[in-house]
DNA sequence: CGCAGTCTTGAGTGAGTTCAATCCCTGTGG
DNA sequence: CCACAGGGATTGAACTCACTCAAGACTGCG
């Protein structure tokens, strides 16, 4: 139901790009531009490998009654595999104007394998976040992840990130409600841990403190962990 | 710290086993027996592919302070890939005496690919469970999963399952506390949805009701869903 | 300038946690 | 054969974190 302005362009190939630390050679790529809210590859017939050049993708899973869980957020440099058969209600959509490189997994087996492995590792860590962390820990971890994936120029030596996610996206990613996300972010702001004026540009004013909160070390809210009682 | 009685046996090969619906041919397999509590392949140097012949494995992830999240439970017929470098605190342990077939992923690329794909799909659904479901829905979904993976002979036409998980395992799998798991199971028992006497053998006395609860249709507890407000 | 979408903030509530006591079962040793 | 110990499971009572409901503020847009 949204403005569909997907354009395509043939690129010179092969192309070499960096994922993680290893340069990965790719072949037969072309480029797609996706508008915010638009879905990725819903009508594909063959498995596809996508790599984000610029922008932000959200992988999500829907329940019959409309509940949504975003299982991963994908930024520039990272890749994602999309199965043809719309694998089990899993979809991918763009959270901003996003440029993706479309690749053939058969022609890029190394990237395909690495992509699957990274997805699994990230999702494992995210499952732990969802099942075993409280709101502050969830939001702190989310912010640190996004700061790595969507870095802007440092401001007075502090990391700055572009926040493509709305409060609703953050909530569906972190397993919270929008109100709790809003309250937690504003609490962090009041505590001087982060700062933002325009809501889509966030500065980590005390990144080391944020890391402490993310790992459960919370001196102020003394020893309030959650369910998983430390052994 | 536990009794280590891991034995190995060379098997005739190739061997054909069924995973899902497709028969998958494997080569150069041998068999490992793992005792309950024992870890799987902690000291491996090369990537390994394991397939459970009999028993039950738990894939889990630990936080620095001891909190634990079990990300998957693996029963007979299912496979799992273990990376050499102890991938990011992810470990695998046996919940009962378990017989696994050890395979070389390079020699079984089809199984390796399918294994990764299945792991990702299951973990995606589990993330949704962890982030967006209430206790009753979590436990109902968990039971239905286990009933498929660990079936026993039907009792009066009803599915029966072997429950290898303790309350503590269930809690760490479903993102709850042992008390909530216990209360929910006993509530199901009181409602006549499930039945058990010996705690490791559970009968689904009303499987269709359990499926309703699992999918959020809860007429009795009328319309008490959770955070993810139905769109 | 008004509308719609997003975000914030407050007040009240409740699902699930924490804490704690008890029970149950099995294995062990006198 | 029975007493005791220990791990797991159950149950109750109290609490609390995050949710629900609701109102208001902010922003961009037609």
PDB file of C-alpha atoms (C1' of nucleotides) in Angstrom, chain B residues 134-135 177 179-180 183 224, chain C residues 14-20:
ATOM      1  CA  UNK B 134       2.856 -14.632  27.772  1.00  0.00           C
ATOM      2  CA  UNK B 135       3.635 -17.541  30.081  1.00  0.00           C
ATOM      3  CA  UNK B 177      11.304 -18.706  36.112  1.00  0.00           C
ATOM      4  CA  UNK B 179       8.100 -21.227  39.591  1.00  0.00           C
ATOM      5  CA  UNK B 180       6.099 -19.808  36.674  1.00  0.00           C
ATOM      6  CA  UNK B 183       2.501 -23.070  38.080  1.00  0.00           C
ATOM      7  CA  UNK B 224      -5.229 -11.353  27.989  1.00  0.00           C
TER       8      UNK B 224
ATOM      9  C1'  DG C  14      -1.394  -7.083  36.948  1.00  0.00           C
ATOM     10  C1'  DA C  15       1.492 -10.956  35.193  1.00  0.00           C
ATOM     11  C1'  DG C  16       5.279 -12.863  36.560  1.00  0.00           C
ATOM     12  C1'  DT C  17       9.016 -12.486  39.739  1.00  0.00           C
ATOM     13  C1'  DT C  18      11.201 -12.928  44.383  1.00  0.00           C
ATOM     14  C1'  DC C  19      11.478 -15.006  48.673  1.00  0.00           C
ATOM     15  C1'  DA C  20      10.552 -18.736  51.500  1.00  0.00           C
TER      16       DA C  20
END
